[in-house]
Coordinates of C-alpha atoms in Angstrom, one line a residue:
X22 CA 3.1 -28.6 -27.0
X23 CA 0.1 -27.2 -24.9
X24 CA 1.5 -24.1 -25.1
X25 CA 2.1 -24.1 -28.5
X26 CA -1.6 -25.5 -29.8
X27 CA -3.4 -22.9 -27.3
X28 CA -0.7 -20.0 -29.5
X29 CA -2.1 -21.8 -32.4
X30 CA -6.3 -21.9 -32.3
X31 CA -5.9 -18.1 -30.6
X32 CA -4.4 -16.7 -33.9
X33 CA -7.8 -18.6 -35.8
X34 CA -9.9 -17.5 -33.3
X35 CA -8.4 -14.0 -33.3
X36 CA -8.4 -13.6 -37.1
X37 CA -12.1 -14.9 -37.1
X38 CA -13.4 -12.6 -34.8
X39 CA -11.7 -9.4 -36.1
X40 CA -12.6 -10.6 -40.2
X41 CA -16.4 -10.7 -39.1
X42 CA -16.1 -7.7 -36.4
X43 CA -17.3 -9.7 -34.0
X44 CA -15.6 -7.7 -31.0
X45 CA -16.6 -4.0 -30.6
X46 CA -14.1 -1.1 -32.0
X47 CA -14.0 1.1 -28.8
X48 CA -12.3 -2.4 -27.2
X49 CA -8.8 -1.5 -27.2
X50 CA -7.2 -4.6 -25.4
X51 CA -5.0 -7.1 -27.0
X52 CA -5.3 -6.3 -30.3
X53 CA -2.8 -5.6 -33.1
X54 CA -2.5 -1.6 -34.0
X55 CA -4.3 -0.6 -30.8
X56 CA -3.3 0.3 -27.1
X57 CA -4.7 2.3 -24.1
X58 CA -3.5 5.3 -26.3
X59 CA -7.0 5.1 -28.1
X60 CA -8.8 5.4 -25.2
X61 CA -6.8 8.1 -23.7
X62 CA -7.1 9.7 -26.9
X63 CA -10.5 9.7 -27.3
X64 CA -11.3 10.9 -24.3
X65 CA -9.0 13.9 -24.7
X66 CA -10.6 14.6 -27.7
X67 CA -14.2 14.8 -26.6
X68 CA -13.0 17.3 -23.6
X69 CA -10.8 19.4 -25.9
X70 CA -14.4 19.9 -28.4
X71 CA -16.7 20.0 -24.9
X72 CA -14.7 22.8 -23.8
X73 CA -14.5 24.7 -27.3
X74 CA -18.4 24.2 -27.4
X75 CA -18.3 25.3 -24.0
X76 CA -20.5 22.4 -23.3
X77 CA -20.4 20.0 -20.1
X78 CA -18.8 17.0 -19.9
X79 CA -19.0 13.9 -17.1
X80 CA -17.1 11.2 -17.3
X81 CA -17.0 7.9 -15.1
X82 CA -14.8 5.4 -14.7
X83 CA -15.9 2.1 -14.0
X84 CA -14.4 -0.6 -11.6
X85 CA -15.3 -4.4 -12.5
X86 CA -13.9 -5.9 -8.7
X87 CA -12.0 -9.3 -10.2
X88 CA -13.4 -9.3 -13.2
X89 CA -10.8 -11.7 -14.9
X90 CA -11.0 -13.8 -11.6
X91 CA -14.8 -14.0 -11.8
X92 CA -15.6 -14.6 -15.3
X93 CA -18.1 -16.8 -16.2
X94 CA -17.6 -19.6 -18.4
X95 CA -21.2 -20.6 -19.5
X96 CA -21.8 -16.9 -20.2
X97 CA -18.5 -17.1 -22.4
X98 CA -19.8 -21.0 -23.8
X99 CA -22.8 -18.7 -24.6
X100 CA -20.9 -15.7 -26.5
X101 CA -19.1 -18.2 -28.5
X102 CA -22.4 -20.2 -29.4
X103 CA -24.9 -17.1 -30.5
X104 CA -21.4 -16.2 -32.7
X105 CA -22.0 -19.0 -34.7
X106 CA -19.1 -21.3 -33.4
X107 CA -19.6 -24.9 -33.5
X108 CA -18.0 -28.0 -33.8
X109 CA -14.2 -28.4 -32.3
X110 CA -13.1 -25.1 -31.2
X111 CA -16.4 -24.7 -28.6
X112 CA -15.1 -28.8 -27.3
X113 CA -11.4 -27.2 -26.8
X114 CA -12.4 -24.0 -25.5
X115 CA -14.6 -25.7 -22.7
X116 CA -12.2 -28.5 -21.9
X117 CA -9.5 -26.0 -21.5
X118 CA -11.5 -23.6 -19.2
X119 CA -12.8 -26.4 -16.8
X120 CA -10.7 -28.9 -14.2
X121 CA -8.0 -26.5 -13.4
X122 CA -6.0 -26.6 -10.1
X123 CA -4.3 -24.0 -8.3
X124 CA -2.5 -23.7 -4.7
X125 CA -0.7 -20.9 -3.0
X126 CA 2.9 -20.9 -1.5
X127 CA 4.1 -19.3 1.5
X128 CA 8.1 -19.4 1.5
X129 CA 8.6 -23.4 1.2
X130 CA 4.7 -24.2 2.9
X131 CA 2.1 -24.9 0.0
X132 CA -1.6 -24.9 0.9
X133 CA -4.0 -27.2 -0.1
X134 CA -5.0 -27.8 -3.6
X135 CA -8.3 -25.8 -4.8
X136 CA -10.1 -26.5 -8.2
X137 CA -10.9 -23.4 -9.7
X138 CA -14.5 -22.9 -10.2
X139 CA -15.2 -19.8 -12.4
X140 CA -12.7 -17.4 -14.4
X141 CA -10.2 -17.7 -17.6
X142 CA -7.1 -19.6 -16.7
X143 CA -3.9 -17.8 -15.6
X144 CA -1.0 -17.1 -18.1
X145 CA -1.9 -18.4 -21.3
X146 CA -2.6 -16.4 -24.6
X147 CA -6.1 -17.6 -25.1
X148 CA -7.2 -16.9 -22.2
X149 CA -6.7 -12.9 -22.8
X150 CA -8.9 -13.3 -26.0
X151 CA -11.7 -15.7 -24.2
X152 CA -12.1 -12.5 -21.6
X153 CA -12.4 -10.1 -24.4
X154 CA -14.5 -12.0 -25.8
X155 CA -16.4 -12.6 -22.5
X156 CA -17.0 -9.1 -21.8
X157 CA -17.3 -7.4 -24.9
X158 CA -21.2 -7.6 -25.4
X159 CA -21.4 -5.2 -22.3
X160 CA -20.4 -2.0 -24.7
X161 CA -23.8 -3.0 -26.8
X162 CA -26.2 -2.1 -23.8
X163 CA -24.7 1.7 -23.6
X164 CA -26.9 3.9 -25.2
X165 CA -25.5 5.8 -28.2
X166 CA -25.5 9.2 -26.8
X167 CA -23.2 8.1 -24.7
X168 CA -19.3 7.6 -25.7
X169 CA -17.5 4.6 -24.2
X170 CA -14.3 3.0 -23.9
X171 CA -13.1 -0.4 -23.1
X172 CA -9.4 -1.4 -22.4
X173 CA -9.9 -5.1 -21.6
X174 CA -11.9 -4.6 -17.9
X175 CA -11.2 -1.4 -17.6
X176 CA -14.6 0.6 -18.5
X177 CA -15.1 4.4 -19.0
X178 CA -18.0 6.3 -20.6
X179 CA -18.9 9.9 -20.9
X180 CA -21.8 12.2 -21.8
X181 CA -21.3 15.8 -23.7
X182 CA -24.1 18.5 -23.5
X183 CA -25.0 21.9 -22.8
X184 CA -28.2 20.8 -20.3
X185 CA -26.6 19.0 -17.4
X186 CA -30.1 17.6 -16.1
X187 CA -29.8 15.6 -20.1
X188 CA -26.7 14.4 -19.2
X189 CA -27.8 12.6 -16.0
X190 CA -30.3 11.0 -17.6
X191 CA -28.8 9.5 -20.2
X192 CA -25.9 8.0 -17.8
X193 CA -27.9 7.1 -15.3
X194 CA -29.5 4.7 -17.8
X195 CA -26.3 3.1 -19.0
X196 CA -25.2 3.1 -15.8
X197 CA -28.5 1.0 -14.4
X198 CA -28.1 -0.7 -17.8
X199 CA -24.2 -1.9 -17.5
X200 CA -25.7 -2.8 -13.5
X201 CA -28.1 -5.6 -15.2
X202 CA -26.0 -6.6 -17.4
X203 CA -22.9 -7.0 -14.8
X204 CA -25.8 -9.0 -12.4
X205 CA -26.6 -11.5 -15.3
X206 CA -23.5 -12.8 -16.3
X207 CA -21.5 -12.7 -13.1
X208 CA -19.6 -9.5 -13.0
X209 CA -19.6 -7.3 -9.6
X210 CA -19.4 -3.6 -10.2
X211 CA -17.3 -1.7 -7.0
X212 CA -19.0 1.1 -6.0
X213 CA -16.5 2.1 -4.0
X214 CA -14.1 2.5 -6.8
X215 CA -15.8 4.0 -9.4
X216 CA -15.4 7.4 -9.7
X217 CA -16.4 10.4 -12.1
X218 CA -15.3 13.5 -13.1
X219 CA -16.9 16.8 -14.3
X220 CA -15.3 18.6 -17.1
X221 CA -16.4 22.3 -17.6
X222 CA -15.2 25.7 -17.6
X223 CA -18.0 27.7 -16.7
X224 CA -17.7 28.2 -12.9
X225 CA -20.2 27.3 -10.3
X226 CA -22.0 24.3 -11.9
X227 CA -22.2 21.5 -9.4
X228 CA -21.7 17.7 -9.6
X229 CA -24.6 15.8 -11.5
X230 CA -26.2 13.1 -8.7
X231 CA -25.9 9.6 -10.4
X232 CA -26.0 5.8 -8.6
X233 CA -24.8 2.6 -8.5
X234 CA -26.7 0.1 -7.2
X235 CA -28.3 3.0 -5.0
X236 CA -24.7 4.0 -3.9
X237 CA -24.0 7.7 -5.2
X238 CA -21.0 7.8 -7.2
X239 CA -18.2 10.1 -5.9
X240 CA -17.0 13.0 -7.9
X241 CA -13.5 14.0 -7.8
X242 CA -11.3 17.1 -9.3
X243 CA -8.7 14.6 -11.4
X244 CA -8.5 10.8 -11.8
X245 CA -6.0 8.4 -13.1
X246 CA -7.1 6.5 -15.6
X247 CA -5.1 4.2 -17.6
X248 CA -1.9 5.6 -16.2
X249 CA -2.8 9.2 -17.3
X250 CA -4.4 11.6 -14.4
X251 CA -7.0 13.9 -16.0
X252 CA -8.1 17.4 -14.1
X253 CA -11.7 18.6 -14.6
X254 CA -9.9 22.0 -16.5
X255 CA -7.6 19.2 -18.3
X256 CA -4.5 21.1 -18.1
X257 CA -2.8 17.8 -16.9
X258 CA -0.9 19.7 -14.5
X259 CA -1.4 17.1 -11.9
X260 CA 0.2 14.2 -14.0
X261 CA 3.0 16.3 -15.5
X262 CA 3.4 17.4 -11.4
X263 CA 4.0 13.3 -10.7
X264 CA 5.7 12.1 -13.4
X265 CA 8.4 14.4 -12.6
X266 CA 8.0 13.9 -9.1
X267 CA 8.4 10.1 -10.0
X268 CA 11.5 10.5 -12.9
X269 CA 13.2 12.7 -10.1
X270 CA 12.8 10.0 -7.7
X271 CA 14.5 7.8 -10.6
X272 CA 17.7 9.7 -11.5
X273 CA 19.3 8.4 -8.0
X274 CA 19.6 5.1 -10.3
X275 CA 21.6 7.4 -12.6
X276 CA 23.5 9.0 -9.6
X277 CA 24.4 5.4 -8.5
X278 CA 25.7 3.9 -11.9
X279 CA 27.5 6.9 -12.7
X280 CA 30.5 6.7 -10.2
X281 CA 33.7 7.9 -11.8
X282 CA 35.3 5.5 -9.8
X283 CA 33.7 2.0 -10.5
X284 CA 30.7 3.0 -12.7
X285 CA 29.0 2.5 -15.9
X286 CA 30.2 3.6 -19.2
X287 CA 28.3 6.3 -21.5
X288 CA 26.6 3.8 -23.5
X289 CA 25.1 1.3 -20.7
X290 CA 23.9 4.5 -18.7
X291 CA 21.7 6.0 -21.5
X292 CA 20.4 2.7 -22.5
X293 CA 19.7 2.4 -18.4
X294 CA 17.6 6.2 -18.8
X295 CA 15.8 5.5 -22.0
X296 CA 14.6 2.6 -20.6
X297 CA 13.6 3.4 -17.1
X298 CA 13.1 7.1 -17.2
X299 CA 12.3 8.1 -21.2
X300 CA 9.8 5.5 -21.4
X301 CA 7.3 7.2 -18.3
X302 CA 7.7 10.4 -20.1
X303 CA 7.0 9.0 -23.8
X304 CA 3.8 6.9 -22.8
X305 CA 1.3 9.3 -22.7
X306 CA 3.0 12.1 -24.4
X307 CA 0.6 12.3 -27.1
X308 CA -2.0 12.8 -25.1
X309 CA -0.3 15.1 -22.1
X310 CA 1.5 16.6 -24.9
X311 CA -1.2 19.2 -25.7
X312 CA -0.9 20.6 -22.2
X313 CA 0.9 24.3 -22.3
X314 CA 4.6 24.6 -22.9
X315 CA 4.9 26.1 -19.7
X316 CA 4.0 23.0 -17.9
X317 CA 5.9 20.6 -20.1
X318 CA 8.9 22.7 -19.3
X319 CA 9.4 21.2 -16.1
X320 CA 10.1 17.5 -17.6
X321 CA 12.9 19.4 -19.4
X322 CA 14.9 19.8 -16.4
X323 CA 14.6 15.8 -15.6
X324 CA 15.9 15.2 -19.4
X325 CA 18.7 17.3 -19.1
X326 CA 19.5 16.4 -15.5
X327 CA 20.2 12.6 -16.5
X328 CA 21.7 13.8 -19.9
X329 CA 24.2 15.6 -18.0
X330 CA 24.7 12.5 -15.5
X331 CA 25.0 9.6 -18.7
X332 CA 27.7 12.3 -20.1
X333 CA 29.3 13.3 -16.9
X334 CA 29.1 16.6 -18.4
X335 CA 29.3 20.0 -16.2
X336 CA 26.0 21.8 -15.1
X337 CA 27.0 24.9 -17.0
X338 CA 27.6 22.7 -20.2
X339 CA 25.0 24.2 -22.9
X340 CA 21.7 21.8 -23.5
X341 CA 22.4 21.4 -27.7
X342 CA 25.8 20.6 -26.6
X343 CA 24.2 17.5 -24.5
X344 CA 21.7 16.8 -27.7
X345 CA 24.8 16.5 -29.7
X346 CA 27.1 14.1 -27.4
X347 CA 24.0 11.9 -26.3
X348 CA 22.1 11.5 -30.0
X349 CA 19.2 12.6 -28.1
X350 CA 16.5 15.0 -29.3
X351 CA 14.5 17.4 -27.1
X352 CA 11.5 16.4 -25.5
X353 CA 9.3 18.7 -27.9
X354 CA 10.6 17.1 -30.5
X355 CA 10.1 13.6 -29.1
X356 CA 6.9 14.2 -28.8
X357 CA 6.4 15.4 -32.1
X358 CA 7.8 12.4 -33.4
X359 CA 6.1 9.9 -31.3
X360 CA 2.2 12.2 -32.3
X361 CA 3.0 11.6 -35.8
X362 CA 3.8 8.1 -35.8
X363 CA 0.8 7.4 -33.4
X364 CA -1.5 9.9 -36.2
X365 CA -0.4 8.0 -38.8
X366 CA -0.9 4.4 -37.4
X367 CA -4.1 5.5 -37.0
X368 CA -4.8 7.2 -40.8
X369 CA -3.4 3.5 -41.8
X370 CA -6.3 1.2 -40.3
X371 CA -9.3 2.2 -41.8
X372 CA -12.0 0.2 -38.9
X373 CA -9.9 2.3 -36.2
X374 CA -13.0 4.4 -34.2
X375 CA -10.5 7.9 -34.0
X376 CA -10.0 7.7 -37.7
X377 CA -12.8 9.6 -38.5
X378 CA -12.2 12.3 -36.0
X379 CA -9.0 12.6 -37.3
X380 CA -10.1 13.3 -41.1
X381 CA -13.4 15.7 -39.7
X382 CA -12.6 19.3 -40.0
X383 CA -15.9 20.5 -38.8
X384 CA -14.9 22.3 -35.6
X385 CA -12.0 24.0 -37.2
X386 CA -13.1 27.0 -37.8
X387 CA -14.2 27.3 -34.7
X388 CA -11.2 26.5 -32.6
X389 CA -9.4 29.2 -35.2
X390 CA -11.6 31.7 -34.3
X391 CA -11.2 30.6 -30.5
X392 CA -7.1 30.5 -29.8
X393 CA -7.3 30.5 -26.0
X394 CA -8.7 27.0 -26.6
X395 CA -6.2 23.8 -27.1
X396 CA -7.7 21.9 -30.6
X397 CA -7.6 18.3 -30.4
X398 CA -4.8 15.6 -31.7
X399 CA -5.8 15.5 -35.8
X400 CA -5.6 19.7 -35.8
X401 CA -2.4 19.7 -33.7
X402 CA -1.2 17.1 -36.1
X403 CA -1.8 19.2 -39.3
X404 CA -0.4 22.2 -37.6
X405 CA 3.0 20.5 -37.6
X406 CA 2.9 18.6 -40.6
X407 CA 5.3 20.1 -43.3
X408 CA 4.4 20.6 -47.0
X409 CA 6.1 17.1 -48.1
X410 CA 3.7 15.2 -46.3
X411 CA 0.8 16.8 -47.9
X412 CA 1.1 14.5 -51.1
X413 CA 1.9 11.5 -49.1
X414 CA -0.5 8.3 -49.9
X415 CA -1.4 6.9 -47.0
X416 CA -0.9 2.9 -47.4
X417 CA -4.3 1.6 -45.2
X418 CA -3.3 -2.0 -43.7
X419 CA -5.9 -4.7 -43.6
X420 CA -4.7 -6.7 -40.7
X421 CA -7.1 -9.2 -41.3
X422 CA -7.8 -9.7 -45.0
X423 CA -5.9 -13.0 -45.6
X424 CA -5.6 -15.8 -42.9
X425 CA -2.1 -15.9 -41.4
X426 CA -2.2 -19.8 -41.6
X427 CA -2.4 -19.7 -45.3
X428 CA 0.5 -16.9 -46.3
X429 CA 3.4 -18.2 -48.0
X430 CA 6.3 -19.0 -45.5
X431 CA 9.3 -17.5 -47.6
X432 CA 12.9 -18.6 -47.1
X433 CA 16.5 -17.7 -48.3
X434 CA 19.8 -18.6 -49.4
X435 CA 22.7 -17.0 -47.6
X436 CA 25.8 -18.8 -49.0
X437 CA 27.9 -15.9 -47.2
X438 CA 26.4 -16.4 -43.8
X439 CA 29.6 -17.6 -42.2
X440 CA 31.9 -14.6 -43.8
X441 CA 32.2 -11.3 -42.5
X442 CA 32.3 -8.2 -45.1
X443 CA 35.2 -6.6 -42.6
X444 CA 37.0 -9.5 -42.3
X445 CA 36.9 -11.3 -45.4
X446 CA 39.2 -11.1 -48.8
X447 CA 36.6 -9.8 -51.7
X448 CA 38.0 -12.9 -54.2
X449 CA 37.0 -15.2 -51.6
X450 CA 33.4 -13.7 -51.7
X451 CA 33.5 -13.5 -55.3
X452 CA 34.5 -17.0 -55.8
X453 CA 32.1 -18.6 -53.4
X454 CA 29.2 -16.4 -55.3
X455 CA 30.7 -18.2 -59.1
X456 CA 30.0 -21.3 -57.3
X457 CA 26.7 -20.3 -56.6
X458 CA 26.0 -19.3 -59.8
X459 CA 27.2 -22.7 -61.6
X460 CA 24.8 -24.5 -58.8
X461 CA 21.7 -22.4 -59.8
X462 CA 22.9 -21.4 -63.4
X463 CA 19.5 -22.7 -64.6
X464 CA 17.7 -19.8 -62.9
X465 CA 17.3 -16.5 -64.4
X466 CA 18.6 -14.0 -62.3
X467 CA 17.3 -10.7 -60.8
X468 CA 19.3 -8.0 -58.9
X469 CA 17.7 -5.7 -56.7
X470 CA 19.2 -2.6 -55.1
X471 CA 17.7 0.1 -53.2
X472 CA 19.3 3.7 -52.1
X473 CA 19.1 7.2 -50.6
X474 CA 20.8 10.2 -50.6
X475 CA 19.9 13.6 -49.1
X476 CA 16.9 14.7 -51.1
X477 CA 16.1 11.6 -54.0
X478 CA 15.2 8.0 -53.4
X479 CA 14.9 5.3 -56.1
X480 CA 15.4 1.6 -56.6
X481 CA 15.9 -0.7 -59.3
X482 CA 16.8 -4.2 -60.7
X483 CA 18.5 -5.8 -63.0
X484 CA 17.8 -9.1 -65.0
X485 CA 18.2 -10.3 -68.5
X486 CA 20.5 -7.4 -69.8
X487 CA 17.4 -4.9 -68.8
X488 CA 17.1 -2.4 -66.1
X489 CA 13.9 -0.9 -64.3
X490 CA 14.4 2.1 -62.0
X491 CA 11.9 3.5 -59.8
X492 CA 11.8 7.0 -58.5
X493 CA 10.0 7.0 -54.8
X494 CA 9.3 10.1 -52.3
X495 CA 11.8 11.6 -50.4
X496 CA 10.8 10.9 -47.5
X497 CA 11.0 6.6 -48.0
X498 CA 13.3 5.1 -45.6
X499 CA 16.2 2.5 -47.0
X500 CA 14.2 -0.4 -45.6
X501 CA 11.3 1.0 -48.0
X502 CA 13.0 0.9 -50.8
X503 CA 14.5 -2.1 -50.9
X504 CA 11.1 -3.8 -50.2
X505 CA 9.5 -2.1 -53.2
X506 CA 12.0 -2.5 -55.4
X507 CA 12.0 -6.4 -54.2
X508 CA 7.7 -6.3 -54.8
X509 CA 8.1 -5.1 -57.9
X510 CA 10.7 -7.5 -59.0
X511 CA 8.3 -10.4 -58.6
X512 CA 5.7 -8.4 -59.9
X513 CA 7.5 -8.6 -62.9
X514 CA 8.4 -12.2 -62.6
X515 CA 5.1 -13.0 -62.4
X516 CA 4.1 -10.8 -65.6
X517 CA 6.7 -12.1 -67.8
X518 CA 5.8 -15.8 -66.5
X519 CA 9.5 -16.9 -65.8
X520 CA 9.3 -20.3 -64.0
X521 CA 12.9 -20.6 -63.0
X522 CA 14.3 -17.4 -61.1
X523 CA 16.6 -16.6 -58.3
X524 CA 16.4 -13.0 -57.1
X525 CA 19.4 -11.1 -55.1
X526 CA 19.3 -8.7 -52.4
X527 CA 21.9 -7.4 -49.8
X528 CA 19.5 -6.0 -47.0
X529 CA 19.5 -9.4 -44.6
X530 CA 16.8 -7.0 -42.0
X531 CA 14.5 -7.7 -45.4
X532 CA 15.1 -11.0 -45.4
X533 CA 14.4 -11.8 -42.1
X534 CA 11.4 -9.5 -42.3
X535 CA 10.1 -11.8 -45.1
X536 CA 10.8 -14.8 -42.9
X537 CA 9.0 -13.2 -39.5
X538 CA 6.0 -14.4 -39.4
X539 CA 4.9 -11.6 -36.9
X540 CA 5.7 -8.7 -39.2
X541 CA 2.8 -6.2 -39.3
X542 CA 4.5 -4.1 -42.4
X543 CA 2.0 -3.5 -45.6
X544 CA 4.8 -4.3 -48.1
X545 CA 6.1 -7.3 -46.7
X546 CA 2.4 -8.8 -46.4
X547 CA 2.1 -7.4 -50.3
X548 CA 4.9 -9.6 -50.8
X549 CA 4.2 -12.9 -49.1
X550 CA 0.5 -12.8 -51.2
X551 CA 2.4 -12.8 -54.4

């Protein structure tokens, strides 16, 4: 029940603080439609326009030494008060941080028991959002010449300009300024781990000087940061170099499984590579992906090495013949997919910080007139995007507009829930539905139906001897359909003020869509507000 009621005042708390923007939009961490991708994005982007502009670029990455360890809870009381909370939630929030207990084990020995004086408790959801929330005001002391980037504790800013002694200055005075405000609410800066780079492409520039705490920060040629490892030239080389070195390592799983003798089947080994191989080369790949083809090429041989292990097939077996057997595309195209769907997300959530960016066609021109330079995500993304999408309407989703405790809870009839289409006689089925209909025969019905073929997509229904079709874009999926045609059913429901209807639909991933109540599609929200 604990469990649950924490679950429960996080999603208020949550909603409240994302309706009144009370948290920062370059904070990426735990929240819904954003991930370390932004960040990683965002940087990329400033280095692809720094080099075009042929500008210099530093970047540093902070690290806060236990910073979820070491919070500090009347710094966090504080946040919580100067945000205008009061009342029941601030009594909750303080019981819940103070008298907690904690003791180590050793094999079967335990050690004493230790109350814990400072930090958020571990492994509960509210205490992810009380961090956040914790740390969030240090992004408001950054001066706003200079770009930053929060992912929970993990901290990055960076300065762009042509005049390297400009740059120092202005990130030596967030740096002294993010200092002060670590020293004031109880944060501990590492100097030993916090690094910089130096992005540039004019030779012979050296390292700017800049300190921590009167410790000089050290400069390196590439850094990992958030799983991605940037190189000063940012040709990403050195991460494509060990993630192959890394998925290479992995195939022996593969090698292993796949004994003729005693092994896995087809099935269970590609679910086994998709899940511990695909997945380190898709996260990222959006990013990494604008590195030249000739260095993406050598991930190719690790996706075609484990195709050819999952299918048993020979090494002189042709690659589209391993496409074809495995219902897997090429990298390339992967990654095409996966930019598109990350571009859109990001086109959909009008408060998202890259959105902007995205839409800005000021340095277009220029990287036109410049080919030997890479142009950043939103011009790659418009390079690729065919002529359908051009007249495409862009659905933006408010993810906070109404409060989740107060949208309608839908629920269904499924009087065929213990019959099998396959397996059952269809006058069975049709008999069971009669009975259905003399149960509910004072209820109007409606019929809705949703399809697809290869180049048209429509939907209708059907009630009262009338029917309304709707012609949609090619490009909507099945699902789509059968939502909008369901949407506009009630829609006209609602119009023609029928108090007593029943409406009919055979897509049961809709239905349970409706009943989810952690669904983040538009439509389905569009629907529960009705």
């Amino acid at each position: 029940m604990c469990k649950l009621f924490e679950r429960i005042v996080n999603v208020r708390l949550v909603h409240i603080l994302e309706k009144n923007e009370y948290i920062s939009p370059f904070q990426s961490g735990f929240r819904k439609s954003r991930s370390t991708i932004d960040n990683l994005m965002s940087l990329e982007t400033d280095i692809r326009v720094a080099l075009l502009k042929r500008n210099h670029l530093v970047s540093i990455l902070f690290d806060i030494y236990k910073a979820y360890d070491r919070t500090w809870r009347y710094g966090l009381m504080k946040n919580l008060y100067d945000l205008g909370f009061r009342g029941n939630l601030t009594i909750f929030v303080q019981n819940f941080l103070k008298q907690r207990f904690f003791r180590v084990r050793m094999g079967n020995t335990y050690s004493n028991i230790f109350c814990q004086e400072e930090g958020v408790p571990q492994g509960s959801v509210l205490s992810v959002t009380l961090f956040v929330l914790a740390i969030n005001p240090i992004l408001s002391v950054i001066p706003q010449t200079v770009q930053k980037n929060l992912y929970v504790d993990d901290l990055h800013i960076s300065c762009c300009a042509r005049n390297m002694q400009f740059i120092e200055r202005q990130l030596q005075t967030a740096i002294n300024n993010i200092v002060e405000w670590s020293n004031k609410n109880g944060f501990t800066i590492s100097a030993q781990k916090t690094i910089g780079i130096h992005f540039y492409k004019r030779p012979l520039h050296p390292d700017p000087k800049l300190l921590l705490s009167s410790a000089p920060i050290r400069f390196q040629d590439n850094y990992k940061f958030l799983g991605i490892v940037f190189d000063k030239r940012l040709t990403f080389l050195p991460h494509i170099a060990s993630l192959r070195k890394r998925c290479l390592r992995s195939l022996n799983i593969l090698r292993t499984l796949s004994n003729t003798s005693w092994g896995a089947d087809r099935s269970c080994l590609l679910r086994v590579y998709r899940s511990v191989i695909r997945s380190r080369i898709d996260y990222g790949s959006v990013v990494y992906g604008s590195a030249r083809p000739s260095y993406l090429k050598r991930l190719d041989y690790v996706h075609h090495q484990a195709l050819r292990l999952c299918l048993g097939a020979f090494r002189t077996s042709p690659i589209p013949s391993l496409y074809a057997e495995a219902f897997e595309p090429s990298l390339s195209s992967r990654r095409d997919k996966l930019s598109l769907s990350y571009y859109f997300r990001i086109l959909s959530n009008d408060n998202h910080p890259l959105r902007g960016t995205l839409l800005n066609g000021n340095n277009n021109r220029l990287f036109n007139a410049r080919p030997t330079c890479i142009p950043h995500f939103g011009l790659r993304m418009r390079n690729i995007l065919p002529d359908t999408f051009h007249d495409v309407k862009i659905h933006t989703n408010d993810f906070c507009g109404h409060p989740p405790w107060m949208e309608n809870r839908i629920s269904y009839i499924n009087p065929f829930g213990n019959f099998t289409k396959s397996d059952s006689n269809n006058s069975v089925l049709i008999s069971l539905f009669n009975q259905h209909r003399q149960f509910y025969q004072s209820y109007q019905p409606v019929f809705t139906d949703g399809s697809k073929s290869l180049k048209h997509v429509g939907c209708a229904f059907f009630t009262n001897g009338h029917i309304v079709s709707y012609k949609l874009h090619s490009l909507t999926s099945v699902f789509s359909s059968e939502i909008t045609v369901v949407y506009f059913a009630l829609k006209y429901i609602d119009v023609h003020d029928i108090r007593k209807s029943i409406l009919y639909t055979d897509s049961m991933s809709l239905l349970e869509s409706l009943r989810s109540p952690s669904t983040r599609n538009p439509l389905i929200k569009e629907v529960r507000l009705l």
